[in-house]
Every structure is written in C-alpha cells, then in structure tokens.
Amino acid sequence: MNNLLKQVFRSSRFTIGFVIFIIMFITIIFYPLFVRDDPLAMIGGLFNKPGTYISVSDVLNTDYIDLKIDTSAAKLKSISIEDRQSMADWLVKFGNIKKSEININDIAALVKLWNENYSAAAAQTGLLYAEKQQYIRLNNQINKLINSGDQYIATKDDNGQLVEKDPVSPRAFVNSKDIINKKTFVLGTDNFGRDVLTELVAATGTSLKIGLVAGTIATFIGLLLGLLAGYVGGTLDDFILFITNLFTVIPSFILLVLISFSVGQSARGVMLTASIIGLTSWPWTARSVRSQVISLRNRDHVNLSKLSGHSLHKIIFTDILPYVASYVVMAFILQISSGILSEAQLSMLGLGPATTKVSTLGLMMNWAMQYKAPIAGAWWAFLPVILAITLISFSLNLMNTGLDQVFNPQLRD
Amino acid sequence: MGKIILKVNNLNTKYITRQRENIFAVNDVSLEIEEGKSLGIAGESGCGKSTLALSLMGYYFAPLHYISGDIIIDGKNISGMKPDDVRKQILGNEIAYIPQSAMNALNPTQKIISLIEDVIHAHNPKAAKKDIYDLAKERFELLGLPSEVLQKHPVELSGGMKQRTVIAISTILSPKVLIADEPSSALDVTSQKMVIKMLKSLMQKGLIKSMIFITHELPLLYNVTDDIMVMYAGQIVEKGTAREMVFDPMHPYSKGLMGSIIVPEAGSKNRKLIAIPGTPPNLKHPPEGCRFAERCRYVKPECKMNGVPLKKFGEGRMYRCICSIEELKEAYGDE
Amino acid sequence: MKGYKKYYTKKIIWYVITLVIAVILNFLLPRLMPGDPVSAIAARTAVGMTSQTAIQKVYEDYVKAFGIDKPIYVQFFNYITNALKGNFGVSFIYYPRTVSDILARSIWWTVCLQLPAIIVGWLLGNILGAVAAYIKGAWDKAVLPVFLFLSNMPAFGMAIILQFFFAVYLKWFPASLGYGYDMIPNLSLKFIGSIIYHYQLPFWSIVLITIGGQAIGMRSMSIYELNADYVKYSRFLGIKDRKIVKYVFRNAMLPQITGLALSLGTMVGGALVAEMIFSYPGLGTTLLSAITGRDYPVISACTLIITIMVLIANLIVEILYGFIDPRIKAAQQE
C-alpha cells in the first residue's frame, strides 16, 4: 500500500493535480472560518467592481492631512484615448489648431489647449446636435476633473439650516487605516450584490458535493452492472451491454433535461439534481468495469477460487474487486468532474437546483448570464466561476491520467 | 573453408534508459559465419541475445545505441555507413530480421501485399506493382504458402501462418544473412516444426546464404544449426559446433546450461538435471572480473579481479574462463 | 462485400431499436413523474397568464396534445403518428406558430454550426496530438498541459471567454445572434457576410473545446502505437520512417473514430449550451427559451430531434469506420 502511494506520487501529473485539488479543498473548508459572512448576503449593488469600498461618511469625519500631490494631473489620465482623439478632432476642425501641435499623449497640454479654445457657443458647422451635446458633456467632465478649488460639506444645525464645515482642499487626504467602515470585494459583487469571492467558495463546495454524490451514484451503478455483466456473462451480459450502449449513444444531456424538467421546479433541490446526474452518467463506468472483469474472469486465481467452491460474492469481493479497484477509482474521479460540469450545464439552461438557500457554480453562471455580465463587462462575475470549474476538472483529470500512467505502464512515454 | 558471409569484430552496444542510465547489453562480441552455415545463439532470458540480434542489423534507434565495433557483410563494412544508406542498401537486401513474436509484427490495418510493396519500394522506388505481386506470389508458392495470404489482413491469419508470412516477407529480397530471434517460441509444436522446416528450406533453396538463430531452447539449436554460441551477461562465453557444445561444453556456464536440458540422444536419461543457482549480474554496472563468477561453482578469488579474454582451443572453438581446459576437465571429472 | 452487409445490417437494426427506445423515453419520462405531470405542466404554463381565455386555451392544448383522458398506449400511438407526420403541436410562447415551424429553422443553424465545428476540432486535435507524440520533448511537455486545461474547460466557459474577449473587449466580432439584428434573411452577399461574421465565435469556441480532448486521446494512442512491435519490424524491413509514421497515425486514428462516436452525445450537449451563450438561432437557444417559457411541446420536440441527430451522426461514423478498419470486415467473415 505504502509502496503504491509512493509510486502514485512519483507521477508528476498526479501530484500536480492532487496539490491543486487539495488547495481548493482547504480553501473551501477554511475560508468560511475567516470570513463569517453569509455567502448569499446581498450587501452590494449590481456588478460592483472588485476593490475596497470605503464609507464616504467615515472619510468626511476623519481628520485630513494635506499632501503636496497634484491630484488633478493624475485624474486627467483617466480621460480615454477615444475622448482625447475627439478633443483633438474638435480643436483641429473648429479651434484653428494645427494637427502637428497636438499630441494626445500629453494630456496636460491637450487639456490646456482645450480650455483655451473650446467654446460650446462656437459655430460648429457640420456637427450634429447629438455630437455637439457630446462635446459639452466632455467639457463638463474635464472641468470636473481639473476643478482644484475647495469643496464644502454642509451639515444641518439644530434649526434645520445648512451649516458649512471647513472646506476640503483637493489635496486633502485621509489615512485609509483610520476608516472604520470599509468592505473589500476581492472579486466584486454579482448581480444581486453578493460578494463573488465568498459566494464562489461556498458554491465550489456545493458543486463538489454534487459531483461527489453524482459520482458515487454513477460509480455504484456502473460498478454493479459492470461486475454482473462481466462476471456472470451470458444473456445478462448481453442485456446489460445493450442497455449500456443504448445510454452511451442517447445523449445523457438530453435525458438530464427531460428528467429535470419533468421533476418540476419545486422538487428540484441540490441533492435531487445530483442524483439525477448520477442516474444518467453510469454507462462509462459500467463499460470499463465490464471489460476489466471479462479479462479477469479466466485468470488462474479466479478459476482456483471457483474450483475451491467459493461463493459468488466472495469471489467478487476477494478475487475481482481488488483488481478492478484502480479502474473504479479512476472512473470515480472522472465522474466527479463530469458531475460538476453537468450541474453547471443544467443550471445554465435554468434546470439546475431550484434553491435560494445555497449557490452552486452552475447557478452563479446562470445568474451572470441572465444579467448579461459579459456584455456589461463584469468579468468578475463569470471568469472566476469558469476558472473554478476548469480547475476542479483539470486537477481531477490530472490525477486520473497520473493514475493511468502508474497502472498502465504502456502509456509511460 | 567456405567464403565468410558475416564477420563481426568487437561489437559493443548499449541501451539508454529513460532515466539516462546506460545498460551495456552487448559487450565485445566477435563472430564469423561462412556461406551456407548457420549459427545458434543460446542463453538465459536477459543475457543480451535479443539485443545482439538487433545490434547485428547495423541500424540503431532509441533506446539502442551503437558504441563501437565492425559488422562486415560479404566484405562490406556497414558500421560506418549513414543510417539511411543502411536502411536502403543493407536492410532486407543483405541482412534481414525475424522478430520474436509475429503476432504483433505486422501492421494490423494493411494487407500483406501492400506491406510487401512498401518493403520493395523502400529499396527500389520504381518497382511496378504488377512485378511485385508476381514476385511475391512466386516466392510464397515456392515456400509452400498459399498466395491468397497476400490479399489478406494479418487478423485473418492464424499464429503459425502469420509467423511463416513474416519469414517470407523478411526474406523477399533474398538477403545474405537472416537473423531469426526466437521465431518459434510462441508457437505450438506443429507450427514450430513448419517454421523450422521453412527456415531450413530457405537455406537449401539458396534464398538466404547464412542464418543466425537465437533461442533459449537448446535442443532446437542442436537440430537446426551448425554452430552454437553461448552468451552470458552480454558476452560470448563459449563457441563450438553444435555437437561439441551439447556433448562437451567447456565453460562452467555452458556446462550448467547444457546440464539443465534434456537432449533426445541415447544415454541422456542417465544425466543429472542441474539448475544454475543465482541470477545474472546487473548490466548497468557490470562486474570488473569474470561476469559469471558470482554463480560459478568453481570460482577462485582471482576470477573477480580482471576481465577474462576469449581463448581459442581445439578446432575453432573458443571459451572465456581463466582456467585452462585441463583444469576444467579435471574439475568436471570429479562428478 | 458479404462481411460488410452483415455488419451494416446489424448496425442499422441496432440503431433503429435505439431510436425506438429513445422515442419511448422521450414520451414516457415526463409522464412517469410523480403527481399529475400534465396538469402540473399546464398549471405552470398558465402561471402569470391573466386572460381567462388564454388559460383555457392552454388547458385545451394540453388535453389535445396529451390526450389526457385516454389510456397511455393510445396517447403513445397518437404521439408517434403525430411525430411521424412532423406534427409536434403548437408552441405556447410563440402561439400560434407550430413547433415544427420553429424547429425547422433552428435545426439548420445547429447542423451548420456544430457539424463543421466538431469535424474541424476533431481533425485539428488529432493532428496536434499526433505531432505532440511524434516530436516529444519540450514541445510535447509544453503543449500537453494546455490541451489538458482546454479539454477541461466547459464548452460554455470557452464560449463566454471568447465572447467577452473578442466581442466585448476587442469588439472584433459580434457578441450574439446568427446575423445582423437589422437584417432580413436573404441571399445577398451582405447577408451571407453577416452570417460568416457572426459564425466565427460560436464556431471557434466549439472547435477549441473539441481540440483539447481529441489531442490528448490521439497523443496517448500514438505513443502506444509508436511502441508497437510492428513499428520495430517495419523499420528492420527497411521501410522509410515517414511511411511507418503513416501506419502509426492511421492505426492510432481508428480508436479516435470510435471515440468520436461514443462522445458525440456529450459534445453536442456542450455545444448546445455554447450556442445559447451567443443566442445563436439554433436548437440550443430554442431549447433555452422553451425551458424558460415552460414551452413543453417545444422542449419535447427539441430533445427528440437532438437525440435523432446524434443517433444519425453516430450511425454515419460507424458506417465510415467499417470501411476504414479492415478488422471489422475480417471479424464478420469468421
């Protein structure tokens, strides 16, 4: 046993897969111990960007320090290339500036030229109304950015009158450590304003559970049918083989859709979804177990057992199972990853677990797609989920090929 | 004395494993075969006899690597030739190979005739298909194989038929030397007999000029070949005529090897069957001295000191032992 | 030829039986569920409908479509006769369009997208896998993990990433639909151009997903074949390495063809979800909107048609395989 483990871990593929999987597993277990928030609490808004959100009120009530930093220059850099280009176009067309004098990479100079020349009232022949309006908006935006005057904050006094507090200079800074109320969304928020990272960790856990349940069911059915077909043979074998072939050819995806839809939304919980997936994905395991058992059936040790009058279950448990164990483990690993994938696909069709109590990777994807996250540019709502699914499946498959190399040395290249 | 067809001088080859270790599987092998003669090579599994067969082809690919030595076929040294020239001019034309197991030696998705076409085209790209078919048909019939085999796929042939087909394909270009690596070990007795008969008739009909036959079954060699060479741990330990080697082996290892078999000759019933204890040395780190020393019953302290050269005695016989013939005879006489 | 005939007759009979069972499953599964599924489905469909006449209409449609009051074998008989006539009833959400009308359009989009994509992906994957096995060394070591990673990415994941990167971020290709939203299908160059333009992302996402798995399979098959005895023997016969490599890849390819037949169902499932991502006007999108709209007649017809398509594709692959692998013919003649 020890020797076998050593051999297995000598395969670099298995080890890499195992390490990735264990890291994910540890994260699922320990992350909730450190971040005790409810993973489904809706604390943010629709697709908030990743980052730290600081309470504005806290900022105002914290003591400022003036830093000698030109804050407006940094802000000007946020003007996009497209806007800079259209500024340059306007200046060339209506501001009588030569093209050679304009460098859109030097934003300070460009803004200076803009302020000297731009006038909303200028005759802008050839521009549509909408385009004129756009330039006015752009101008306002620029003015807002370069406004270096003090800003005032007012509070209401006892009489309900607004009272100005001290002016806030553009160079006023507060130390972020002094701010008590802040929230970091490492991966932003989803469409419901839930913290994607916390949700993702919880969802990965649920999906893994689905994979495990589906994999266990599929492996159990597949193993049972494969053993029966391979060992008993005859008509039973023909029959099981026929059923197995049938369900390999009929797309399991279609069966999943049909069953999930028919079961109905109210009944479709996480465990039921997992069971349905397990019930439709056993043919692969049955197939490979059967062919293994057939090759074992006439080995000497099995014949010896038969001649010694051992009972069927004793032969199966002591003479057959140990020899197919490696294949069963490999098939189980693959079943877990395909179960996770099936759940995701089902959920994307809206046939996943109908629950609001837990999240799964598939449901996260489904919501992200329903709220058009890719079109909205909210990459944080779907990329981490895809990555999580891929990584789980990648690590499990690496382990599988690693085991394959150990048990089928012919593939060792 | 006939013309020498194959001469090998001090051939050394090695395997390089995936762990980049060297295994020196063929060590300083020299041999000669005259026209019309056959040589048997015997030894335990893993003694390097199959590797020797591969090495004699003069065409090396991973994991087997050439180190040094000459292979001279009919006066032509092929060791210095470019691999592609060896492939085009030597393989099949001058020297041919029959693999250990014919079961998987043929490409399963190709008809036999198509493989023969590929073989002939590899040496003569301009050969017409019609001519190739005629040649193949004629040759198959000459060797007693039905010509229908040509149109079949390997799966459609029985084991014995497959092996005979392989022999016919290997010798289709009438090579001067045929190297047969345990061509009959995997077959049943009847098929074995047919294969041996076929090999003998190849020699008789002059389709091949000489043959090296490799096997671990000594009685077979006694019946098939003129001379026998015994290999141990990558080296030749003794060489002589088949009769001499079976009835009068000199080297302690040959003695043990012959002692462990039953020769179907009068008087053999009274012989004792003796197994040789121990296992051959690891060829990653071959021992300094005599390679058989660890297992030898007559070992002396000086055996493990230095390498032992091959010594000649009698009429063209050779052996590799520090003891003189007299000492050995005396030792064996005790029994 | 005799061997072939036997092989093909056997195969065709098997597929016909499979088809029959698939049809039965398609009919039976929704009816086997606990409770009164038909009324449940009808009730669910009616949720949110305010007009009494519309609800009435839904119930009537269901009664007609399912023949609820009749025994199950009569229902099945009706179902089969209707299916054979291509009559799958009327869609609920696109009322009064018939289901066959809706599907007749989307089928072609799906076939024209998935068939070429899977074939191209399969071919590219096999070539890359064979090359990786042949070259070995650093290239193989670098490329293999990429293939492995690719093959483990779900099809919809690849679709979304391509959509986000090439359509939303780089704006090189449109993010969704099968042709420009402002266009009416016709045979003009502009329309065909628009179709090709919209085709790229869905096509390449299916191709990329297919490549990964195929390349890995081909690589290990090729390594296995490269170590086969016939390779060594052929070398000693003086046959050129290039020719031997041809033998090897041909032989390694054969299990890949059977593998394709076996995994076609899974592939099509993934590709359908990829279609949905791009709102491509094929069966995937139709299925999604049917599921969202609880449009049972469309769902049932969709699943049936997809199954039939996969079965036909499988049969074609197996027929081709019989021609390519001589062992099939030999096995039949024994």
mmCIF file of N, CA, C and O in Angstrom, chain B residues 48-98:
data_model
loop_
_atom_site.group_PDB
_atom_site.id
_atom_site.type_symbol
_atom_site.label_atom_id
_atom_site.label_comp_id
_atom_site.label_asym_id
_atom_site.label_seq_id
_atom_site.Cartn_x
_atom_site.Cartn_y
_atom_site.Cartn_z
ATOM 1 N N GLY B 48 21.190 -10.865 -23.263
ATOM 2 C CA GLY B 48 21.644 -9.967 -24.314
ATOM 3 C C GLY B 48 21.555 -10.580 -25.700
ATOM 4 O O GLY B 48 21.970 -9.965 -26.668
ATOM 5 N N LYS B 49 20.959 -11.768 -25.826
ATOM 6 C CA LYS B 49 20.942 -12.392 -27.157
ATOM 7 C C LYS B 49 19.987 -11.683 -28.107
ATOM 8 O O LYS B 49 20.313 -11.500 -29.277
ATOM 9 N N SER B 50 18.841 -11.241 -27.611
ATOM 10 C CA SER B 50 17.940 -10.492 -28.491
ATOM 11 C C SER B 50 18.544 -9.143 -28.864
ATOM 12 O O SER B 50 18.401 -8.679 -29.984
ATOM 13 N N THR B 51 19.220 -8.525 -27.884
ATOM 14 C CA THR B 51 19.876 -7.251 -28.172
ATOM 15 C C THR B 51 20.967 -7.438 -29.207
ATOM 16 O O THR B 51 21.148 -6.611 -30.095
ATOM 17 N N LEU B 52 21.670 -8.577 -29.109
ATOM 18 C CA LEU B 52 22.702 -8.860 -30.102
ATOM 19 C C LEU B 52 22.064 -8.951 -31.491
ATOM 20 O O LEU B 52 22.585 -8.396 -32.454
ATOM 21 N N ALA B 53 20.907 -9.613 -31.560
ATOM 22 C CA ALA B 53 20.220 -9.741 -32.842
ATOM 23 C C ALA B 53 19.922 -8.361 -33.420
ATOM 24 O O ALA B 53 20.194 -8.086 -34.588
ATOM 25 N N LEU B 54 19.398 -7.462 -32.568
ATOM 26 C CA LEU B 54 19.091 -6.108 -33.037
ATOM 27 C C LEU B 54 20.372 -5.381 -33.438
ATOM 28 O O LEU B 54 20.421 -4.679 -34.444
ATOM 29 N N SER B 55 21.422 -5.570 -32.635
ATOM 30 C CA SER B 55 22.669 -4.843 -32.884
ATOM 31 C C SER B 55 23.314 -5.280 -34.187
ATOM 32 O O SER B 55 23.935 -4.479 -34.876
ATOM 33 N N LEU B 56 23.162 -6.559 -34.538
ATOM 34 C CA LEU B 56 23.793 -7.070 -35.750
ATOM 35 C C LEU B 56 23.218 -6.449 -37.013
ATOM 36 O O LEU B 56 23.842 -6.476 -38.061
ATOM 37 N N MET B 57 21.991 -5.890 -36.903
ATOM 38 C CA MET B 57 21.356 -5.293 -38.075
ATOM 39 C C MET B 57 22.087 -4.040 -38.537
ATOM 40 O O MET B 57 21.911 -3.586 -39.655
ATOM 41 N N GLY B 58 22.894 -3.453 -37.661
ATOM 42 C CA GLY B 58 23.645 -2.258 -38.038
ATOM 43 C C GLY B 58 22.778 -1.021 -38.175
ATOM 44 O O GLY B 58 23.193 0.004 -38.715
ATOM 45 N N TYR B 59 21.526 -1.088 -37.710
ATOM 46 C CA TYR B 59 20.580 0.029 -37.856
ATOM 47 C C TYR B 59 20.032 0.306 -36.461
ATOM 48 O O TYR B 59 19.270 -0.489 -35.927
ATOM 49 N N TYR B 60 20.462 1.415 -35.874
ATOM 50 C CA TYR B 60 20.164 1.627 -34.466
ATOM 51 C C TYR B 60 19.150 2.741 -34.258
ATOM 52 O O TYR B 60 19.205 3.769 -34.919
ATOM 53 N N PHE B 61 18.208 2.519 -33.364
ATOM 54 C CA PHE B 61 17.321 3.613 -32.948
ATOM 55 C C PHE B 61 17.019 3.448 -31.470
ATOM 56 O O PHE B 61 17.156 2.348 -30.920
ATOM 57 N N ALA B 62 16.617 4.544 -30.858
ATOM 58 C CA ALA B 62 16.416 4.570 -29.416
ATOM 59 C C ALA B 62 15.491 3.427 -29.017
ATOM 60 O O ALA B 62 14.549 3.124 -29.723
ATOM 61 N N PRO B 63 15.738 2.804 -27.862
ATOM 62 C CA PRO B 63 16.771 3.121 -26.869
ATOM 63 C C PRO B 63 18.123 2.451 -27.122
ATOM 64 O O PRO B 63 19.023 2.586 -26.312
ATOM 65 N N LEU B 64 18.275 1.718 -28.263
ATOM 66 C CA LEU B 64 19.540 1.017 -28.509
ATOM 67 C C LEU B 64 20.541 1.950 -29.194
ATOM 68 O O LEU B 64 20.182 2.642 -30.140
ATOM 69 N N HIS B 65 21.800 1.938 -28.703
ATOM 70 C CA HIS B 65 22.819 2.816 -29.280
ATOM 71 C C HIS B 65 24.098 2.044 -29.577
ATOM 72 O O HIS B 65 24.493 1.169 -28.817
ATOM 73 N N TYR B 66 24.712 2.425 -30.683
ATOM 74 C CA TYR B 66 25.960 1.803 -31.104
ATOM 75 C C TYR B 66 27.103 2.442 -30.342
ATOM 76 O O TYR B 66 27.140 3.651 -30.138
ATOM 77 N N ILE B 67 28.072 1.614 -29.912
ATOM 78 C CA ILE B 67 29.262 2.198 -29.269
ATOM 79 C C ILE B 67 30.472 2.023 -30.182
ATOM 80 O O ILE B 67 31.045 3.000 -30.652
ATOM 81 N N SER B 68 30.813 0.754 -30.463
ATOM 82 C CA SER B 68 31.989 0.529 -31.310
ATOM 83 C C SER B 68 31.921 -0.862 -31.930
ATOM 84 O O SER B 68 31.078 -1.672 -31.554
ATOM 85 N N GLY B 69 32.831 -1.116 -32.852
ATOM 86 C CA GLY B 69 32.913 -2.433 -33.485
ATOM 87 C C GLY B 69 32.527 -2.387 -34.948
ATOM 88 O O GLY B 69 32.032 -1.368 -35.440
ATOM 89 N N ASP B 70 32.807 -3.498 -35.653
ATOM 90 C CA ASP B 70 32.537 -3.553 -37.089
ATOM 91 C C ASP B 70 31.577 -4.690 -37.398
ATOM 92 O O ASP B 70 31.647 -5.757 -36.793
ATOM 93 N N ILE B 71 30.702 -4.432 -38.350
ATOM 94 C CA ILE B 71 29.873 -5.503 -38.887
ATOM 95 C C ILE B 71 30.187 -5.553 -40.378
ATOM 96 O O ILE B 71 29.979 -4.565 -41.092
ATOM 97 N N ILE B 72 30.736 -6.669 -40.823
ATOM 98 C CA ILE B 72 31.161 -6.764 -42.224
ATOM 99 C C ILE B 72 30.329 -7.848 -42.902
ATOM 100 O O ILE B 72 30.376 -9.013 -42.512
ATOM 101 N N ILE B 73 29.538 -7.434 -43.890
ATOM 102 C CA ILE B 73 28.714 -8.397 -44.605
ATOM 103 C C ILE B 73 29.292 -8.587 -45.994
ATOM 104 O O ILE B 73 29.387 -7.628 -46.765
ATOM 105 N N ASP B 74 29.708 -9.789 -46.308
ATOM 106 C CA ASP B 74 30.244 -10.121 -47.616
ATOM 107 C C ASP B 74 31.322 -9.122 -48.015
ATOM 108 O O ASP B 74 31.327 -8.599 -49.123
ATOM 109 N N GLY B 75 32.212 -8.830 -47.057
ATOM 110 C CA GLY B 75 33.332 -7.944 -47.337
ATOM 111 C C GLY B 75 33.025 -6.465 -47.222
ATOM 112 O O GLY B 75 33.905 -5.619 -47.372
ATOM 113 N N LYS B 76 31.786 -6.108 -46.914
ATOM 114 C CA LYS B 76 31.429 -4.693 -46.871
ATOM 115 C C LYS B 76 31.149 -4.285 -45.421
ATOM 116 O O LYS B 76 30.285 -4.880 -44.778
ATOM 117 N N ASN B 77 31.927 -3.298 -44.931
ATOM 118 C CA ASN B 77 31.740 -2.867 -43.548
ATOM 119 C C ASN B 77 30.557 -1.902 -43.460
ATOM 120 O O ASN B 77 30.572 -0.839 -44.065
ATOM 121 N N ILE B 78 29.529 -2.279 -42.740
ATOM 122 C CA ILE B 78 28.344 -1.418 -42.708
ATOM 123 C C ILE B 78 28.306 -0.515 -41.473
ATOM 124 O O ILE B 78 27.411 0.303 -41.327
ATOM 125 N N SER B 79 29.301 -0.657 -40.592
ATOM 126 C CA SER B 79 29.242 0.119 -39.346
ATOM 127 C C SER B 79 29.425 1.605 -39.568
ATOM 128 O O SER B 79 28.884 2.411 -38.838
ATOM 129 N N GLY B 80 30.217 1.947 -40.604
ATOM 130 C CA GLY B 80 30.473 3.373 -40.798
ATOM 131 C C GLY B 80 29.443 4.045 -41.700
ATOM 132 O O GLY B 80 29.504 5.241 -41.936
ATOM 133 N N MET B 81 28.484 3.270 -42.204
ATOM 134 C CA MET B 81 27.546 3.839 -43.182
ATOM 135 C C MET B 81 26.511 4.736 -42.523
ATOM 136 O O MET B 81 26.191 4.582 -41.347
ATOM 137 N N LYS B 82 25.980 5.646 -43.326
ATOM 138 C CA LYS B 82 24.907 6.508 -42.821
ATOM 139 C C LYS B 82 23.652 5.669 -42.589
ATOM 140 O O LYS B 82 23.368 4.766 -43.385
ATOM 141 N N PRO B 83 22.898 5.968 -41.532
ATOM 142 C CA PRO B 83 21.721 5.148 -41.224
ATOM 143 C C PRO B 83 20.778 4.998 -42.416
ATOM 144 O O PRO B 83 20.265 3.913 -42.667
ATOM 145 N N ASP B 84 20.595 6.081 -43.181
ATOM 146 C CA ASP B 84 19.641 5.978 -44.276
ATOM 147 C C ASP B 84 20.164 5.079 -45.392
ATOM 148 O O ASP B 84 19.391 4.397 -46.061
ATOM 149 N N ASP B 85 21.508 5.076 -45.567
ATOM 150 C CA ASP B 85 22.085 4.168 -46.567
ATOM 151 C C ASP B 85 21.958 2.734 -46.106
ATOM 152 O O ASP B 85 21.695 1.834 -46.907
ATOM 153 N N VAL B 86 22.166 2.501 -44.807
ATOM 154 C CA VAL B 86 21.989 1.144 -44.269
ATOM 155 C C VAL B 86 20.570 0.697 -44.562
ATOM 156 O O VAL B 86 20.339 -0.414 -45.037
ATOM 157 N N ARG B 87 19.607 1.582 -44.285
ATOM 158 C CA ARG B 87 18.214 1.230 -44.489
ATOM 159 C C ARG B 87 17.950 0.852 -45.955
ATOM 160 O O ARG B 87 17.329 -0.163 -46.245
ATOM 161 N N LYS B 88 18.469 1.679 -46.858
ATOM 162 C CA LYS B 88 18.159 1.487 -48.263
ATOM 163 C C LYS B 88 18.910 0.299 -48.856
ATOM 164 O O LYS B 88 18.353 -0.479 -49.602
ATOM 165 N N GLN B 89 20.209 0.191 -48.508
ATOM 166 C CA GLN B 89 21.030 -0.798 -49.212
ATOM 167 C C GLN B 89 21.205 -2.102 -48.458
ATOM 168 O O GLN B 89 21.404 -3.142 -49.071
ATOM 169 N N ILE B 90 21.158 -2.052 -47.144
ATOM 170 C CA ILE B 90 21.518 -3.250 -46.378
ATOM 171 C C ILE B 90 20.290 -4.001 -45.862
ATOM 172 O O ILE B 90 20.155 -5.201 -46.083
ATOM 173 N N LEU B 91 19.395 -3.290 -45.172
ATOM 174 C CA LEU B 91 18.258 -3.963 -44.545
ATOM 175 C C LEU B 91 17.403 -4.650 -45.597
ATOM 176 O O LEU B 91 17.046 -4.046 -46.603
ATOM 177 N N GLY B 92 17.126 -5.907 -45.381
ATOM 178 C CA GLY B 92 16.290 -6.634 -46.335
ATOM 179 C C GLY B 92 17.085 -7.184 -47.499
ATOM 180 O O GLY B 92 16.887 -8.309 -47.909
ATOM 181 N N ASN B 93 18.030 -6.399 -48.043
ATOM 182 C CA ASN B 93 18.858 -6.842 -49.163
ATOM 183 C C ASN B 93 19.961 -7.775 -48.710
ATOM 184 O O ASN B 93 20.204 -8.812 -49.304
ATOM 185 N N GLU B 94 20.690 -7.298 -47.665
ATOM 186 C CA GLU B 94 21.872 -8.025 -47.239
ATOM 187 C C GLU B 94 21.601 -8.788 -45.946
ATOM 188 O O GLU B 94 22.066 -9.894 -45.762
ATOM 189 N N ILE B 95 20.859 -8.147 -45.056
ATOM 190 C CA ILE B 95 20.622 -8.763 -43.765
ATOM 191 C C ILE B 95 19.145 -8.563 -43.402
ATOM 192 O O ILE B 95 18.590 -7.491 -43.634
ATOM 193 N N ALA B 96 18.521 -9.601 -42.928
ATOM 194 C CA ALA B 96 17.095 -9.496 -42.623
ATOM 195 C C ALA B 96 16.812 -10.034 -41.234
ATOM 196 O O ALA B 96 17.623 -10.771 -40.669
ATOM 197 N N TYR B 97 15.656 -9.666 -40.712
ATOM 198 C CA TYR B 97 15.350 -9.929 -39.307
ATOM 199 C C TYR B 97 13.979 -10.580 -39.187
ATOM 200 O O TYR B 97 13.039 -10.188 -39.873
ATOM 201 N N ILE B 98 13.891 -11.563 -38.325
ATOM 202 C CA ILE B 98 12.583 -12.139 -37.988
ATOM 203 C C ILE B 98 12.348 -11.917 -36.504
ATOM 204 O O ILE B 98 13.158 -12.343 -35.687
#
